[in-house]
Amino acid sequence: MPTKILTLSGEKNTWYPNSVTILENYLSSLIKPNEYFDISKCKGIRKNLAYNLQYIEFLDRVIKDIKLSSVLYTQNFKIFLIVGSSIIESIFHYLVVSNGHAKTTNLKEVESYESRDYIIGSKTFKNKTQIHVKLDIPINVEMTFDQMSKKVESKKLLGDSFGFYSKINPLRQLRNKIHIHSSDNALDTDWYNFSRKEYSLIREVLYSVLISEIFEYDHKDIFKFLDIPI
């Protein structure tokens, strides 16, 4: 059954991460309705962010309090980085779109055709034709984490005082390691890619994003667990 308190085995003290409600209240100072996001969409974004923020606080406690094997530490570092990067990506998406910097197109594909195979010389070819309708009003195109990060940095969407823009790109590259099959060689493994160095990096950047000037809320101490040296 779900619980609102957690107890470590063999201990009497209870603990629980920040509640979803507290986290949603904090996030509401930034994630609010505008011409690009309606009330319902903002509520969904805030809830997903709150769920993941609560989870990484729990994961932080697991890493600190439970004695694990080196492999399990490494895997927890990896999951922390992946979830933390996803939180940053979601905030960036809101910032980029809300400030009118989303990637757009005025074309929408309505049909496509393929020719039969034909041979020229010793090679086989096929033609593909896409039919697009031109839209009166451009629509947003999904952006990658890399594209959003560059836009956030170039437009200083986290504020002029934010000092960690250059540290975001390494996180994006590491976040792509979620694909287990994409190992290039025997050393391109989680064991070598994720360590306390990467764990410290995501904590530092995520904390800096969450307490940056874009959040007009006083209770920034709720993320203090990210600012504690490991």
C-alpha positions in Angstrom: 0.0 0.0 0.0 1.2 3.6 -0.7 2.7 5.4 2.3 3.4 9.0 3.2 6.4 8.2 5.3 9.5 6.1 4.7 11.5 4.2 7.3 14.9 2.7 6.7 15.2 -0.9 7.9 16.5 -1.1 11.5 15.8 2.6 12.1 13.0 4.4 14.0 13.2 7.8 12.2 10.9 8.4 9.3 11.5 10.5 6.2 9.7 11.6 3.1 10.8 13.7 0.1 9.1 17.0 -0.6 5.4 16.5 -1.4 4.1 16.8 -4.9 1.9 19.7 -3.7 4.9 21.6 -2.4 6.8 21.0 -5.6 3.8 22.0 -7.8 3.4 25.3 -5.9 7.0 26.1 -6.5 6.8 25.2 -10.2 3.6 27.3 -10.6 5.7 30.5 -10.3 7.2 29.6 -13.7 4.9 27.1 -15.4 1.7 29.2 -15.9 -0.8 29.6 -18.8 0.1 31.9 -21.7 -0.7 32.1 -25.4 1.3 28.8 -26.0 0.2 26.7 -23.0 -3.3 26.4 -21.7 -4.3 25.7 -18.1 -4.6 22.0 -18.6 -1.2 21.6 -20.3 0.5 23.6 -17.6 -1.0 21.5 -14.9 0.2 18.3 -16.7 3.8 19.7 -17.0 3.9 20.8 -13.4 2.7 17.4 -12.2 5.2 15.4 -14.3 8.0 17.7 -13.1 6.9 17.3 -9.5 6.8 13.5 -9.8 10.3 13.4 -11.2 11.7 15.9 -8.7 10.2 13.9 -5.8 11.8 10.7 -7.3 15.3 12.2 -7.6 15.1 13.4 -4.0 14.2 9.8 -3.0 17.0 8.4 -5.2 19.5 10.9 -3.7 18.6 9.5 -0.2 19.0 5.9 -1.5 22.5 6.8 -2.8 23.5 8.5 0.5 22.0 6.1 3.0 22.2 2.6 1.5 25.5 0.7 1.1 25.5 -0.5 -2.5 27.9 -2.3 -4.8 29.9 -0.2 -7.1 27.8 -1.3 -10.0 24.6 -0.4 -8.3 26.0 3.0 -7.4 26.9 3.5 -11.0 23.4 2.6 -12.2 21.8 4.9 -9.7 24.1 7.7 -10.9 22.9 7.0 -14.4 19.2 7.1 -13.6 19.7 10.3 -11.6 21.4 11.9 -14.5 18.7 10.7 -17.0 15.8 11.9 -14.9 17.5 15.1 -13.9 18.3 15.9 -17.5 14.7 15.2 -18.5 13.6 17.8 -15.8 15.9 20.4 -17.3 14.7 19.5 -20.8 11.1 20.0 -19.8 11.8 23.4 -18.2 13.8 24.4 -21.3 10.9 23.4 -23.6 8.5 25.6 -21.7 10.9 28.5 -21.7 11.8 28.3 -25.4 8.1 27.9 -26.6 6.8 30.6 -24.1 9.3 33.1 -25.3 8.4 32.6 -29.0 11.6 30.8 -29.9 10.2 27.4 -30.9 11.2 25.9 -34.2 8.3 26.2 -36.7 7.2 25.2 -40.1 4.4 26.4 -42.5 4.3 23.1 -44.3 2.3 20.0 -43.4 2.7 16.7 -45.2 -0.6 15.3 -46.6 0.5 12.5 -48.8 3.6 10.7 -50.1 4.4 8.4 -53.0 7.1 6.0 -53.9 8.1 4.9 -57.4 9.0 1.4 -58.4 12.6 0.4 -58.2 14.6 1.2 -61.3 18.1 0.6 -62.4 20.7 3.0 -63.7 24.0 1.3 -64.5 24.7 -1.1 -61.7 22.7 0.6 -59.0 19.0 0.4 -58.0 17.1 3.6 -57.3 13.6 4.6 -56.0 11.9 8.0 -56.0 10.0 9.3 -53.0 7.7 12.2 -53.4 6.1 14.1 -50.5 3.1 16.4 -50.9 2.8 19.3 -48.5 0.1 21.8 -47.9 1.2 25.3 -47.1 -0.3 26.5 -43.8 -1.6 30.0 -43.2 -0.3 29.9 -39.6 3.0 28.1 -38.9 3.0 25.2 -36.4 5.7 24.3 -33.9 8.1 21.5 -34.7 9.5 19.2 -32.0 13.0 20.3 -31.0 15.8 18.2 -29.6 17.4 18.7 -26.2 20.4 20.0 -28.0 18.5 22.6 -30.0 16.6 23.8 -27.0 19.8 24.0 -24.9 21.4 26.2 -27.6 18.4 28.4 -27.8 18.2 28.8 -24.0 21.9 29.7 -23.9 21.9 32.1 -26.9 18.8 33.9 -25.7 19.9 33.8 -22.0 16.5 32.4 -21.0 17.7 31.5 -17.6 18.9 35.0 -17.0 22.2 36.8 -17.4 23.4 35.7 -14.0 23.1 32.0 -14.8 26.6 30.6 -14.9 26.2 27.0 -16.1 25.2 27.3 -19.7 28.4 25.6 -20.9 27.8 22.6 -18.6 24.5 21.6 -20.1 25.9 20.1 -23.3 27.8 17.2 -21.6 24.5 16.3 -19.8 22.8 16.0 -23.1 25.5 13.7 -24.5 25.3 11.5 -21.4 21.5 11.4 -21.4 21.7 9.8 -24.8 23.4 6.8 -23.1 20.0 5.6 -22.1 20.2 3.5 -25.3 22.0 0.4 -23.9 22.7 -1.0 -27.4 24.6 2.1 -28.6 27.9 1.0 -27.1 30.7 1.6 -29.6 33.4 -0.5 -27.9 34.2 -2.5 -24.8 34.9 0.7 -22.8 31.8 2.5 -23.8 29.7 1.2 -21.0 27.7 2.6 -18.0 30.6 1.7 -15.7 33.0 4.1 -17.5 30.4 6.7 -18.5 28.8 7.3 -15.1 30.6 8.1 -12.0 30.5 10.5 -9.0 31.9 13.2 -11.4 28.8 13.0 -13.7 26.5 12.6 -10.6 28.0 15.9 -9.2 27.6 17.6 -12.5 23.9 16.9 -12.9 23.2 17.9 -9.3 25.1 21.2 -9.8 23.3 22.1 -13.0 19.9 21.0 -11.9 20.1 22.9 -8.7 21.3 26.0 -10.5 18.3 25.8 -12.9 15.8 25.2 -10.1 17.0 28.2 -8.0 17.6 30.5 -11.0 15.8 33.9 -11.3 13.1 32.4 -13.6 11.4 31.0 -10.5 9.8 33.8 -8.5 9.4 31.8 -5.3 11.0 32.2 -1.9 11.2 28.6 -0.7 14.2 27.5 -2.8 15.5 25.6 0.2 13.4 22.7 -0.8 16.1 21.8 -3.3 18.9 22.1 -0.7 19.6 18.4 -0.9 21.1 19.0 -4.4 23.5 21.6 -3.0 25.1 19.3 -0.3 28.6 18.1 -1.3 28.8 14.4 -2.0 
